[in-house]
Amino acid sequence: MRSFEYLRPTSLDEAVKLMAKHGRKARVLAGGQSLLNMMKLRIASPEYLVDLCELDELTTAEADSRQGLRIGAMVTYHQLQKSGLLNSAYGMVGDALEVIADEQVRHVGTLGGSCCQADPHGDTPNVVVALEAEMEAVSSKGRRLIRAGKFFAGLLETALASDEILVNIRLPQQPASTGSAYEKFAWRKGDYAIISAASLITLGNGGQCARASMVIGSARSSPLVLGRAPSVLVDKKVTPEVIAKAAEAAFEEVEPEADAIYGSSEYKKELVRTLAERSLLSAWKRTQRGIN
Amino acid sequence: MPRVSSRINGKLYTAEIDPRTLLLDFIRDYAGLTGSKRGCNEGKCGACTVMVDGLTVKSCNLLAMRAHNKEVLTIEGLATDGHLSPLQQCFHENHSLQCGFCTAGFLMSAKYLLEHNAKPSDGEIRESIHGNVCRCTGYQKIVEGIQAAAQRLRAGREEPVVAKVGT
Ligand SMILES: Cc1cc2nc3c(=O)[nH]c(=O)nc-3n(C[C@H](O)[C@H](O)[C@H](O)COP(=O)(O)OP(=O)(O)OC[C@H]3O[C@@H](n4cnc5c(N)ncnc54)[C@H](O)[C@@H]3O)c2cc1C
């Protein structure tokens, strides 16, 4: 690790000023579960490390019946798991947290940090995109909301400017009878995903599918939003057969990138079908418990 | 240089440190407590697991500055008055260690589990230790040791002490 100056602001204002002053030479420290390893390898060598751990306003989360969930960027996976905020509609978030790394890492890693890390094999980017979250960022130029779909800009890249700090992840309120789920495949428990699938289903009054969405993770350098697969479900009565058809459509639609570690595109394509089906089945099951 | 002040196993340690100092190095080099081990140094193997304010963390992947004004518990803090804790005693009796390098980390993860789940299933035990790697692959015995400790703690009875620290 190269040496750096350690800065520990006690207010968001102070943190914003520090980022404005040091710009590209500075990095924000959240849980450090990715950043410290990158610094040990000298992939990242910030001259200033701005530790956000004392910014209390970033460590709270709350539900609002109109606005949905607001999750502070520094809320840890563990805190979110214990929060009781993740109902059926946000079920995919709970699923994702459960399969990230291990308990020790989940005690420290944060939702904001993992989104800002934008690891193509990371879990949280897929669920914030699937839930159409808004990412709230602050810099000396002001506050802005970035749609999650536009936030992830490729391998370890986000839409944030170098002096911007992510402060909140806002998950919009979902209609009643919404269920969502996340399924991931890795060879060993807690490893990064080889392929993952995030699915959401909202049922209409007659029990037919009013809305569906699906995101495939690890296939490309950013979460992949599917068009055809969810449209197979919309306006139909949901059955295991229709879900199998939607999964088949996902299989047809996704061309995963091959890589040297995890294998061929064909192998991953098979995983897309399996995980799409599993996540849809589980999301569907949750629509029945979908009290928001 | 920033100043860190941290209570480790009840004792206050204060030092001016290079901010690069990892919590593991602070524990080993400043506090002189060498029970916590460095395996991978990447937060993967869990040999360096300690508790900070009651939560297990991998101390090789946390800056020592993050333990400022916090309570740290390491493996050296488990025994009292030279007597092994029931959990340690059960590891000893059940041969839950071979080379011993990973043991401190496993004990901390197991301690965390038993603090939150008095009656874990074998599956829950395996779940709770999956962030710890045993290169001797003695997982079965580790699970048995933790299961035995859970039972003993539930029974709440003090077993006769067979082993003493340092003997
Ligand atoms: C052993 C191990 C296994 C893992 N397995 C998985 C896994 O299976 N799935 C998975 O998804 N992840 C996994 N991770 C990564 C883990 O989820 C990290 O916690 C996460 O990637 C980064 O979150 P963090 O809070 O630690 O952020 P940090 O490491 O502190 O920061 C990551 C990056 O984001 C920037 N950043 C952080 N917060 C902000 C902010 N508020 N505003 C602007 N920029 C910010 C930092 O500057 C840095 O560039 C694993 C990590 C380890 C060590």
Short mmCIF file of C-alpha atoms and ligand atoms in Angstrom, two decimals:
data_model
loop_
_atom_site.label_atom_id
_atom_site.label_comp_id
_atom_site.label_asym_id
_atom_site.label_seq_id
_atom_site.Cartn_x
_atom_site.Cartn_y
_atom_site.Cartn_z
CA MET A 1 0.00 0.00 0.00
CA ARG A 2 1.34 3.46 -0.86
CA SER A 3 1.19 6.05 1.86
CA PHE A 4 -1.72 8.47 2.08
CA GLU A 5 -3.07 11.17 4.31
CA TYR A 6 -5.99 9.93 6.39
CA LEU A 7 -8.88 12.37 6.69
CA ARG A 8 -11.87 11.81 8.89
CA PRO A 9 -14.58 14.43 8.40
CA THR A 10 -17.32 14.64 11.00
CA SER A 11 -19.96 16.20 8.74
CA LEU A 12 -21.06 15.72 5.15
CA ASP A 13 -20.27 19.38 4.47
CA GLU A 14 -16.70 18.85 5.56
CA ALA A 15 -16.42 15.67 3.46
CA VAL A 16 -17.74 17.49 0.39
CA LYS A 17 -15.20 20.29 0.88
CA LEU A 18 -12.36 17.80 1.21
CA MET A 19 -13.39 16.04 -2.00
CA ALA A 20 -13.68 19.40 -3.81
CA LYS A 21 -10.21 20.35 -2.62
CA HIS A 22 -8.40 17.12 -3.40
CA GLY A 23 -10.40 15.88 -6.41
CA ARG A 24 -8.76 13.02 -8.26
CA LYS A 25 -6.06 12.62 -5.63
CA ALA A 26 -8.67 11.59 -3.06
CA ARG A 27 -10.77 8.51 -2.54
CA VAL A 28 -13.67 7.96 -0.27
CA LEU A 29 -13.41 5.06 2.20
CA ALA A 30 -16.62 3.19 3.02
CA GLY A 31 -16.31 -0.40 4.31
CA GLY A 32 -12.93 -0.76 2.66
CA GLN A 33 -13.68 -4.36 1.73
CA SER A 34 -12.80 -3.69 -1.90
CA LEU A 35 -10.76 -0.51 -1.67
CA LEU A 36 -8.16 -1.74 0.83
CA ASN A 37 -7.42 -4.79 -1.31
CA MET A 38 -7.01 -2.55 -4.35
CA MET A 39 -4.66 -0.33 -2.35
CA LYS A 40 -2.62 -3.31 -1.16
CA LEU A 41 -2.19 -4.29 -4.81
CA ARG A 42 -1.51 -0.64 -5.73
CA ILE A 43 -4.33 -0.72 -8.24
CA ALA A 44 -5.58 2.26 -6.26
CA SER A 45 -3.14 4.68 -4.66
CA PRO A 46 -5.02 7.69 -3.35
CA GLU A 47 -2.98 10.49 -1.78
CA TYR A 48 -5.89 11.35 0.49
CA LEU A 49 -8.29 8.87 1.99
CA VAL A 50 -11.55 10.46 3.14
CA ASP A 51 -13.12 8.11 5.67
CA LEU A 52 -16.91 8.49 5.82
CA CYS A 53 -17.32 6.43 8.99
CA GLU A 54 -18.30 9.36 11.21
CA LEU A 55 -21.03 10.74 8.95
CA ASP A 56 -24.07 9.67 10.93
CA GLU A 57 -26.49 10.94 8.27
CA LEU A 58 -25.16 8.26 5.90
CA THR A 59 -25.76 5.35 8.29
CA THR A 60 -29.55 5.39 8.56
CA ALA A 61 -32.28 3.79 6.48
CA GLU A 62 -36.03 4.40 6.55
CA ALA A 63 -39.25 3.39 4.83
CA ASP A 64 -41.85 5.89 3.70
CA SER A 65 -45.19 4.66 2.37
CA ARG A 66 -45.12 7.15 -0.52
CA GLN A 67 -41.46 7.47 -1.32
CA GLY A 68 -40.26 3.95 -0.67
CA LEU A 69 -36.97 3.10 0.97
CA ARG A 70 -34.11 5.49 1.57
CA ILE A 71 -30.88 3.72 2.43
CA GLY A 72 -27.87 5.76 3.51
CA ALA A 73 -24.74 4.93 1.53
CA MET A 74 -22.82 3.86 4.65
CA VAL A 75 -25.45 1.39 5.90
CA THR A 76 -23.70 -1.97 6.12
CA TYR A 77 -25.06 -5.17 4.63
CA HIS A 78 -25.49 -6.48 8.17
CA GLN A 79 -27.46 -3.43 9.33
CA LEU A 80 -29.73 -3.66 6.31
CA GLN A 81 -30.28 -7.38 6.90
CA LYS A 82 -31.33 -6.64 10.48
CA SER A 83 -33.40 -3.57 9.59
CA GLY A 84 -36.70 -5.34 8.93
CA LEU A 85 -37.22 -2.98 5.98
CA LEU A 86 -36.90 -5.55 3.21
CA ASN A 87 -40.43 -6.80 2.55
CA SER A 88 -41.53 -9.05 -0.34
CA ALA A 89 -41.24 -6.29 -2.92
CA TYR A 90 -37.62 -5.70 -1.94
CA GLY A 91 -37.02 -9.42 -1.43
CA MET A 92 -34.27 -9.42 -4.04
CA VAL A 93 -32.19 -7.08 -1.88
CA GLY A 94 -32.40 -9.47 1.05
CA ASP A 95 -31.49 -12.38 -1.23
CA ALA A 96 -28.46 -10.51 -2.56
CA LEU A 97 -27.20 -9.56 0.89
CA GLU A 98 -27.40 -13.14 2.03
CA VAL A 99 -25.06 -14.37 -0.69
CA ILE A 100 -22.44 -11.63 -0.55
CA ALA A 101 -19.13 -12.86 0.80
CA ASP A 102 -19.40 -13.98 4.44
CA GLU A 103 -20.48 -12.70 7.81
CA GLN A 104 -17.23 -10.85 8.56
CA VAL A 105 -17.35 -8.95 5.26
CA ARG A 106 -21.08 -8.24 5.65
CA HIS A 107 -20.42 -6.66 9.05
CA VAL A 108 -18.30 -3.99 7.34
CA GLY A 109 -19.20 -3.73 3.63
CA THR A 110 -21.76 -1.10 2.68
CA LEU A 111 -24.51 -0.85 0.08
CA GLY A 112 -23.12 2.48 -1.13
CA GLY A 113 -19.55 1.19 -1.33
CA SER A 114 -20.51 -1.87 -3.33
CA CYS A 115 -22.52 0.22 -5.79
CA CYS A 116 -19.63 2.66 -6.19
CA GLN A 117 -17.23 -0.24 -6.66
CA ALA A 118 -19.29 -1.22 -9.75
CA ASP A 119 -17.74 -4.66 -9.91
CA PRO A 120 -19.25 -6.50 -12.90
CA HIS A 121 -19.52 -9.59 -10.69
CA GLY A 122 -20.87 -7.67 -7.69
CA ASP A 123 -24.37 -8.44 -6.45
CA THR A 124 -25.89 -5.14 -5.37
CA PRO A 125 -25.69 -3.31 -8.73
CA ASN A 126 -28.13 -5.85 -10.21
CA VAL A 127 -30.78 -5.34 -7.57
CA VAL A 128 -30.63 -1.55 -7.48
CA VAL A 129 -30.99 -1.50 -11.27
CA ALA A 130 -33.87 -4.01 -11.22
CA LEU A 131 -35.71 -1.95 -8.59
CA GLU A 132 -35.10 1.26 -10.60
CA ALA A 133 -33.35 2.93 -7.69
CA GLU A 134 -32.23 6.52 -7.73
CA MET A 135 -28.71 7.19 -6.55
CA GLU A 136 -28.39 10.48 -4.69
CA ALA A 137 -24.99 12.14 -4.93
CA VAL A 138 -23.54 15.30 -3.42
CA SER A 139 -20.59 17.48 -4.37
CA SER A 140 -19.67 21.14 -3.95
CA LYS A 141 -21.79 21.80 -7.04
CA GLY A 142 -24.92 20.46 -5.33
CA ARG A 143 -27.09 17.41 -5.07
CA ARG A 144 -28.36 15.25 -7.93
CA LEU A 145 -30.25 12.03 -8.52
CA ILE A 146 -28.87 9.49 -10.96
CA ARG A 147 -31.02 6.62 -12.22
CA ALA A 148 -29.44 3.32 -11.27
CA GLY A 149 -29.69 2.22 -14.91
CA LYS A 150 -27.34 5.09 -15.82
CA PHE A 151 -25.13 4.83 -12.73
CA PHE A 152 -23.11 1.76 -13.72
CA ALA A 153 -20.83 2.73 -16.56
CA GLY A 154 -18.75 -0.40 -17.10
CA LEU A 155 -15.90 -2.19 -15.35
CA LEU A 156 -15.34 -0.42 -11.99
CA GLU A 157 -16.82 2.78 -13.47
CA THR A 158 -19.81 4.81 -12.31
CA ALA A 159 -21.49 8.03 -13.38
CA LEU A 160 -20.09 9.79 -10.30
CA ALA A 161 -17.61 12.61 -10.82
CA SER A 162 -14.34 12.19 -8.93
CA ASP A 163 -15.42 14.67 -6.25
CA GLU A 164 -18.97 13.34 -5.83
CA ILE A 165 -20.11 11.37 -2.80
CA LEU A 166 -22.99 8.93 -2.98
CA VAL A 167 -25.21 9.70 0.01
CA ASN A 168 -28.43 7.72 -0.46
CA ILE A 169 -29.85 4.87 -2.46
CA ARG A 170 -33.56 5.43 -2.98
CA LEU A 171 -35.71 2.42 -3.81
CA PRO A 172 -39.12 3.55 -5.09
CA GLN A 173 -42.27 2.31 -3.41
CA GLN A 174 -43.64 -0.77 -5.16
CA PRO A 175 -47.34 -1.50 -5.76
CA ALA A 176 -49.09 -4.10 -3.60
CA SER A 177 -48.75 -7.70 -4.79
CA THR A 178 -45.17 -7.16 -5.87
CA GLY A 179 -42.55 -9.80 -5.23
CA SER A 180 -38.88 -9.82 -6.18
CA ALA A 181 -36.03 -12.27 -5.86
CA TYR A 182 -32.33 -12.67 -6.64
CA GLU A 183 -30.53 -15.86 -7.54
CA LYS A 184 -26.80 -16.23 -7.98
CA PHE A 185 -24.52 -19.04 -9.02
CA ALA A 186 -20.94 -19.39 -7.81
CA TRP A 187 -18.80 -22.48 -7.37
CA ARG A 188 -18.19 -21.80 -3.69
CA LYS A 189 -20.49 -20.07 -1.25
CA GLY A 190 -19.78 -16.36 -0.97
CA ASP A 191 -17.74 -16.15 -4.16
CA TYR A 192 -18.49 -13.53 -6.76
CA ALA A 193 -21.30 -14.55 -9.11
CA ILE A 194 -20.61 -16.33 -12.37
CA ILE A 195 -24.13 -15.39 -13.44
CA SER A 196 -27.00 -13.96 -11.43
CA ALA A 197 -30.60 -12.98 -12.06
CA ALA A 198 -32.85 -10.41 -10.37
CA SER A 199 -36.57 -10.67 -11.12
CA LEU A 200 -39.62 -8.67 -10.13
CA ILE A 201 -43.31 -9.42 -10.70
CA THR A 202 -46.37 -7.29 -9.88
CA LEU A 203 -49.75 -8.99 -10.09
CA GLY A 204 -52.86 -7.15 -11.24
CA ASN A 205 -56.29 -7.49 -9.61
CA GLY A 206 -57.26 -10.48 -11.71
CA GLY A 207 -54.07 -12.30 -10.74
CA GLN A 208 -52.46 -11.72 -14.12
CA CYS A 209 -48.97 -10.24 -14.37
CA ALA A 210 -49.26 -6.45 -14.53
CA ARG A 211 -45.54 -5.74 -14.62
CA ALA A 212 -42.31 -7.71 -14.71
CA SER A 213 -38.65 -6.90 -14.93
CA MET A 214 -35.43 -8.84 -15.04
CA VAL A 215 -31.75 -7.99 -14.76
CA ILE A 216 -28.93 -10.41 -15.49
CA GLY A 217 -25.66 -9.88 -13.61
CA SER A 218 -22.08 -10.85 -14.49
CA ALA A 219 -22.96 -11.39 -18.16
CA ARG A 220 -21.54 -8.02 -19.18
CA SER A 221 -19.51 -5.31 -17.50
CA SER A 222 -22.68 -3.71 -16.08
CA PRO A 223 -26.09 -5.09 -15.07
CA LEU A 224 -28.05 -6.14 -18.16
CA VAL A 225 -31.72 -5.10 -18.26
CA LEU A 226 -33.80 -7.55 -20.29
CA GLY A 227 -36.64 -6.51 -22.56
CA ARG A 228 -38.10 -9.64 -24.14
CA ALA A 229 -38.08 -12.05 -21.20
CA PRO A 230 -40.29 -9.96 -18.89
CA SER A 231 -42.65 -9.09 -21.75
CA VAL A 232 -43.45 -12.82 -22.08
CA LEU A 233 -45.12 -12.57 -18.67
CA VAL A 234 -46.99 -9.29 -18.90
CA ASP A 235 -50.80 -9.58 -19.13
CA LYS A 236 -50.64 -13.37 -18.72
CA LYS A 237 -51.82 -15.42 -15.81
CA VAL A 238 -48.60 -16.44 -14.09
CA THR A 239 -47.97 -20.19 -14.07
CA PRO A 240 -44.80 -22.26 -13.85
CA GLU A 241 -45.16 -22.90 -17.60
CA VAL A 242 -45.26 -19.20 -18.48
CA ILE A 243 -42.28 -18.64 -16.21
CA ALA A 244 -40.37 -21.39 -18.03
CA LYS A 245 -41.14 -19.61 -21.32
CA ALA A 246 -39.87 -16.31 -19.94
CA ALA A 247 -36.68 -18.04 -18.79
CA GLU A 248 -36.27 -19.48 -22.27
CA ALA A 249 -36.64 -15.98 -23.68
CA ALA A 250 -33.91 -14.79 -21.28
CA PHE A 251 -31.68 -17.60 -22.53
CA GLU A 252 -32.28 -16.46 -26.12
CA GLU A 253 -31.74 -12.80 -25.30
CA VAL A 254 -28.49 -12.85 -23.31
CA GLU A 255 -25.07 -13.37 -24.86
CA PRO A 256 -22.74 -13.50 -21.85
CA GLU A 257 -19.11 -12.57 -22.26
CA ALA A 258 -16.73 -15.52 -21.99
CA ASP A 259 -13.84 -15.13 -19.58
CA ALA A 260 -10.74 -17.03 -18.62
CA ILE A 261 -11.80 -17.79 -15.06
CA TYR A 262 -15.44 -18.76 -15.18
CA GLY A 263 -15.81 -20.31 -18.60
CA SER A 264 -17.51 -20.04 -21.92
CA SER A 265 -20.45 -18.00 -23.06
CA GLU A 266 -22.48 -21.20 -23.66
CA TYR A 267 -21.93 -22.33 -20.07
CA LYS A 268 -23.09 -18.98 -18.72
CA LYS A 269 -26.06 -18.92 -21.10
CA GLU A 270 -27.32 -22.15 -19.53
CA LEU A 271 -26.97 -20.52 -16.13
CA VAL A 272 -29.04 -17.57 -17.34
CA ARG A 273 -31.96 -19.86 -18.13
CA THR A 274 -31.78 -21.70 -14.80
CA LEU A 275 -31.37 -18.62 -12.63
CA ALA A 276 -33.98 -16.62 -14.55
CA GLU A 277 -36.49 -19.38 -13.90
CA ARG A 278 -35.60 -19.77 -10.22
CA SER A 279 -35.73 -16.06 -9.53
CA LEU A 280 -39.09 -15.66 -11.31
CA LEU A 281 -40.60 -18.58 -9.39
CA SER A 282 -39.41 -17.14 -6.12
CA ALA A 283 -40.59 -13.59 -7.00
CA TRP A 284 -43.98 -14.99 -7.98
CA LYS A 285 -44.28 -16.83 -4.69
CA ARG A 286 -43.56 -13.58 -2.89
CA THR A 287 -46.27 -11.64 -4.76
CA GLN A 288 -48.74 -13.64 -2.73
CA ARG A 289 -47.25 -12.25 0.44
CA GLY A 290 -46.87 -8.83 -1.09
CA ILE A 291 -48.17 -6.57 1.62
CA ASN A 292 -46.24 -3.32 1.30
CA MET B 1 0.57 10.79 12.16
CA PRO B 2 -2.95 10.05 13.38
CA ARG B 3 -3.47 8.78 16.86
CA VAL B 4 -5.43 5.63 17.52
CA SER B 5 -6.79 4.64 20.87
CA SER B 6 -8.41 1.28 21.16
CA ARG B 7 -9.35 -1.07 23.96
CA ILE B 8 -8.17 -4.57 23.18
CA ASN B 9 -9.38 -7.32 25.51
CA GLY B 10 -10.18 -4.64 28.06
CA LYS B 11 -6.78 -2.95 27.98
CA LEU B 12 -6.32 0.48 26.41
CA TYR B 13 -3.67 0.81 23.68
CA THR B 14 -2.84 4.25 22.31
CA ALA B 15 -0.32 4.98 19.58
CA GLU B 16 0.57 7.32 16.78
CA ILE B 17 0.47 5.18 13.70
CA ASP B 18 1.05 5.29 9.97
CA PRO B 19 -2.56 5.39 8.67
CA ARG B 20 -1.76 2.40 6.45
CA THR B 21 -1.54 0.23 9.56
CA LEU B 22 -4.06 -2.59 9.35
CA LEU B 23 -5.92 -3.54 12.50
CA LEU B 24 -4.18 -6.93 12.38
CA ASP B 25 -0.76 -5.25 12.48
CA PHE B 26 -1.84 -2.99 15.30
CA ILE B 27 -2.96 -6.02 17.30
CA ARG B 28 0.16 -8.04 16.58
CA ASP B 29 2.88 -5.39 16.52
CA TYR B 30 1.64 -2.65 18.85
CA ALA B 31 -0.34 -4.72 21.34
CA GLY B 32 1.97 -7.73 20.97
CA LEU B 33 -0.97 -10.12 20.72
CA THR B 34 0.08 -12.64 18.10
CA GLY B 35 -2.79 -15.12 18.37
CA SER B 36 -4.59 -13.53 15.41
CA LYS B 37 -2.91 -14.79 12.25
CA ARG B 38 -2.23 -13.38 8.82
CA GLY B 39 -3.23 -15.92 6.19
CA CYS B 40 -4.15 -14.37 2.86
CA ASN B 41 -4.03 -10.65 3.80
CA GLU B 42 -6.98 -10.15 1.42
CA GLY B 43 -9.94 -10.66 3.73
CA LYS B 44 -10.64 -14.10 2.37
CA CYS B 45 -9.27 -16.76 4.72
CA GLY B 46 -10.54 -15.45 8.07
CA ALA B 47 -7.46 -16.41 10.12
CA CYS B 48 -7.28 -12.80 11.35
CA THR B 49 -10.91 -12.66 12.52
CA VAL B 50 -11.46 -10.54 15.65
CA MET B 51 -14.47 -8.71 17.07
CA VAL B 52 -14.87 -4.95 16.95
CA ASP B 53 -17.72 -3.71 19.11
CA GLY B 54 -19.16 -7.22 19.14
CA LEU B 55 -19.07 -7.85 15.39
CA THR B 56 -16.61 -10.21 13.73
CA VAL B 57 -14.36 -8.62 11.13
CA LYS B 58 -11.30 -9.64 9.19
CA SER B 59 -8.63 -7.52 10.82
CA CYS B 60 -6.31 -7.68 7.78
CA ASN B 61 -8.92 -5.79 5.77
CA LEU B 62 -9.68 -2.96 8.17
CA LEU B 63 -7.56 0.08 8.95
CA ALA B 64 -6.50 0.26 12.58
CA MET B 65 -7.97 3.77 12.56
CA ARG B 66 -11.37 2.14 12.25
CA ALA B 67 -10.92 0.64 15.72
CA HIS B 68 -10.40 4.09 17.24
CA ASN B 69 -12.47 4.44 20.41
CA LYS B 70 -13.78 0.91 19.94
CA GLU B 71 -13.62 -2.35 21.85
CA VAL B 72 -11.62 -5.09 20.19
CA LEU B 73 -11.75 -8.71 21.29
CA THR B 74 -9.06 -11.12 20.12
CA ILE B 75 -8.45 -14.78 20.81
CA GLU B 76 -6.33 -13.82 23.84
CA GLY B 77 -9.48 -12.38 25.42
CA LEU B 78 -11.44 -15.64 25.48
CA ALA B 79 -9.82 -17.40 28.41
CA THR B 80 -10.37 -16.07 31.92
CA ASP B 81 -7.85 -16.36 34.72
CA GLY B 82 -5.86 -18.86 32.71
CA HIS B 83 -8.84 -21.13 32.13
CA LEU B 84 -9.98 -21.91 28.60
CA SER B 85 -13.50 -20.79 27.75
CA PRO B 86 -16.04 -23.61 27.23
CA LEU B 87 -15.79 -23.04 23.48
CA GLN B 88 -12.00 -23.36 23.49
CA GLN B 89 -12.26 -26.36 25.78
CA CYS B 90 -14.63 -28.05 23.34
CA PHE B 91 -12.26 -27.40 20.43
CA HIS B 92 -9.54 -29.05 22.52
CA GLU B 93 -11.64 -32.07 23.46
CA ASN B 94 -13.07 -32.60 19.98
CA HIS B 95 -9.78 -32.29 18.09
CA SER B 96 -11.18 -29.29 16.27
CA LEU B 97 -7.71 -28.21 15.23
CA GLN B 98 -4.80 -29.74 13.40
CA CYS B 99 -2.00 -27.31 12.57
CA GLY B 100 -3.83 -24.61 14.51
CA PHE B 101 -3.13 -21.69 12.20
CA CYS B 102 -6.80 -21.01 11.42
CA THR B 103 -8.05 -21.83 14.91
CA ALA B 104 -8.13 -18.33 16.40
CA GLY B 105 -10.28 -17.12 13.52
CA PHE B 106 -12.65 -20.08 13.74
CA LEU B 107 -13.04 -19.56 17.47
CA MET B 108 -14.01 -15.92 16.99
CA SER B 109 -16.59 -16.78 14.33
CA ALA B 110 -17.94 -19.60 16.50
CA LYS B 111 -18.13 -17.30 19.50
CA TYR B 112 -20.15 -14.80 17.45
CA LEU B 113 -22.52 -17.56 16.32
CA LEU B 114 -23.11 -18.89 19.82
CA GLU B 115 -23.75 -15.40 21.16
CA HIS B 116 -26.60 -15.04 18.67
CA ASN B 117 -27.86 -18.60 18.31
CA ALA B 118 -27.80 -20.87 21.33
CA LYS B 119 -29.02 -23.91 19.43
CA PRO B 120 -27.54 -23.86 15.92
CA SER B 121 -28.08 -26.68 13.47
CA ASP B 122 -25.02 -28.18 11.76
CA GLY B 123 -26.08 -26.24 8.67
CA GLU B 124 -26.16 -22.97 10.58
CA ILE B 125 -22.73 -23.72 12.01
CA ARG B 126 -21.32 -24.34 8.53
CA GLU B 127 -22.98 -21.15 7.32
CA SER B 128 -21.42 -19.15 10.13
CA ILE B 129 -17.87 -20.36 9.47
CA HIS B 130 -17.82 -20.16 5.73
CA GLY B 131 -15.70 -17.02 5.91
CA ASN B 132 -12.95 -19.07 7.55
CA VAL B 133 -10.68 -21.44 5.69
CA CYS B 134 -9.01 -24.49 7.24
CA ARG B 135 -6.21 -25.67 4.97
CA CYS B 136 -5.94 -28.94 6.93
CA THR B 137 -9.62 -29.31 5.86
CA GLY B 138 -10.69 -30.38 9.34
CA TYR B 139 -14.14 -28.88 9.03
CA GLN B 140 -16.08 -31.85 10.35
CA LYS B 141 -14.25 -31.74 13.67
CA ILE B 142 -14.66 -27.98 13.87
CA VAL B 143 -18.42 -28.34 13.41
CA GLU B 144 -18.45 -31.03 16.11
CA GLY B 145 -16.46 -28.82 18.46
CA ILE B 146 -18.87 -25.92 18.01
CA GLN B 147 -21.88 -28.21 18.42
CA ALA B 148 -20.39 -29.56 21.66
CA ALA B 149 -19.78 -26.04 22.92
CA ALA B 150 -23.37 -25.05 22.12
CA GLN B 151 -24.61 -28.01 24.14
CA ARG B 152 -22.30 -27.27 27.04
CA LEU B 153 -23.24 -23.62 27.13
CA ARG B 154 -26.92 -24.57 27.07
CA ALA B 155 -26.49 -27.03 29.85
CA GLY B 156 -24.85 -24.13 31.67
CA ARG B 157 -22.80 -26.48 33.74
CA GLU B 158 -19.16 -25.95 34.35
CA GLU B 159 -17.15 -28.90 33.09
CA PRO B 160 -14.03 -29.74 35.04
CA VAL B 161 -11.14 -27.82 33.57
CA VAL B 162 -8.65 -30.17 31.97
CA ALA B 163 -6.37 -27.81 30.16
CA LYS B 164 -4.92 -24.54 31.37
CA VAL B 165 -3.53 -21.84 29.15
CA GLY B 166 0.24 -22.07 29.07
CA THR B 167 0.46 -25.58 30.45
C1 LIG C 1 -13.58 -11.96 0.77
C2 LIG C 1 -14.52 -11.04 0.05
C3 LIG C 1 -15.57 -11.57 -0.68
C4 LIG C 1 -16.45 -10.76 -1.35
N1 LIG C 1 -17.50 -11.32 -2.02
C5 LIG C 1 -18.41 -10.52 -2.63
C6 LIG C 1 -19.56 -11.07 -3.28
O1 LIG C 1 -19.77 -12.29 -3.30
N2 LIG C 1 -20.42 -10.22 -3.89
C7 LIG C 1 -20.24 -8.86 -3.87
O2 LIG C 1 -21.06 -8.14 -4.41
N3 LIG C 1 -19.17 -8.32 -3.25
C8 LIG C 1 -18.27 -9.11 -2.64
N4 LIG C 1 -17.19 -8.53 -1.99
C9 LIG C 1 -17.02 -7.06 -2.02
C10 LIG C 1 -17.80 -6.42 -0.89
O3 LIG C 1 -19.17 -6.51 -1.18
C11 LIG C 1 -17.44 -4.95 -0.68
O4 LIG C 1 -17.98 -4.59 0.55
C12 LIG C 1 -17.95 -3.96 -1.69
O5 LIG C 1 -17.54 -4.28 -2.99
C13 LIG C 1 -17.43 -2.56 -1.43
O6 LIG C 1 -18.12 -1.98 -0.37
P1 LIG C 1 -17.31 -1.24 0.77
O7 LIG C 1 -18.31 -0.56 1.62
O8 LIG C 1 -16.38 -2.14 1.41
O9 LIG C 1 -16.59 -0.07 -0.10
P2 LIG C 1 -15.06 0.36 -0.22
O10 LIG C 1 -14.20 -0.78 -0.47
O11 LIG C 1 -14.71 1.25 0.92
O12 LIG C 1 -15.17 1.29 -1.52
C14 LIG C 1 -15.31 0.75 -2.81
C15 LIG C 1 -15.18 1.90 -3.85
O13 LIG C 1 -16.29 2.78 -3.81
C16 LIG C 1 -15.91 4.10 -3.48
N5 LIG C 1 -16.94 4.60 -2.57
C17 LIG C 1 -17.38 3.96 -1.45
N6 LIG C 1 -18.38 4.66 -0.88
C18 LIG C 1 -18.58 5.74 -1.65
C19 LIG C 1 -19.50 6.84 -1.58
N7 LIG C 1 -20.41 6.93 -0.61
N8 LIG C 1 -19.42 7.79 -2.55
C20 LIG C 1 -18.52 7.69 -3.55
N9 LIG C 1 -17.63 6.68 -3.66
C21 LIG C 1 -17.66 5.71 -2.73
C22 LIG C 1 -14.54 3.99 -2.86
O14 LIG C 1 -13.80 5.16 -3.05
C23 LIG C 1 -13.97 2.80 -3.63
O15 LIG C 1 -13.49 3.23 -4.86
C24 LIG C 1 -16.28 -9.33 -1.32
C25 LIG C 1 -15.22 -8.79 -0.57
C26 LIG C 1 -14.34 -9.62 0.10
C27 LIG C 1 -13.21 -9.01 0.87
#
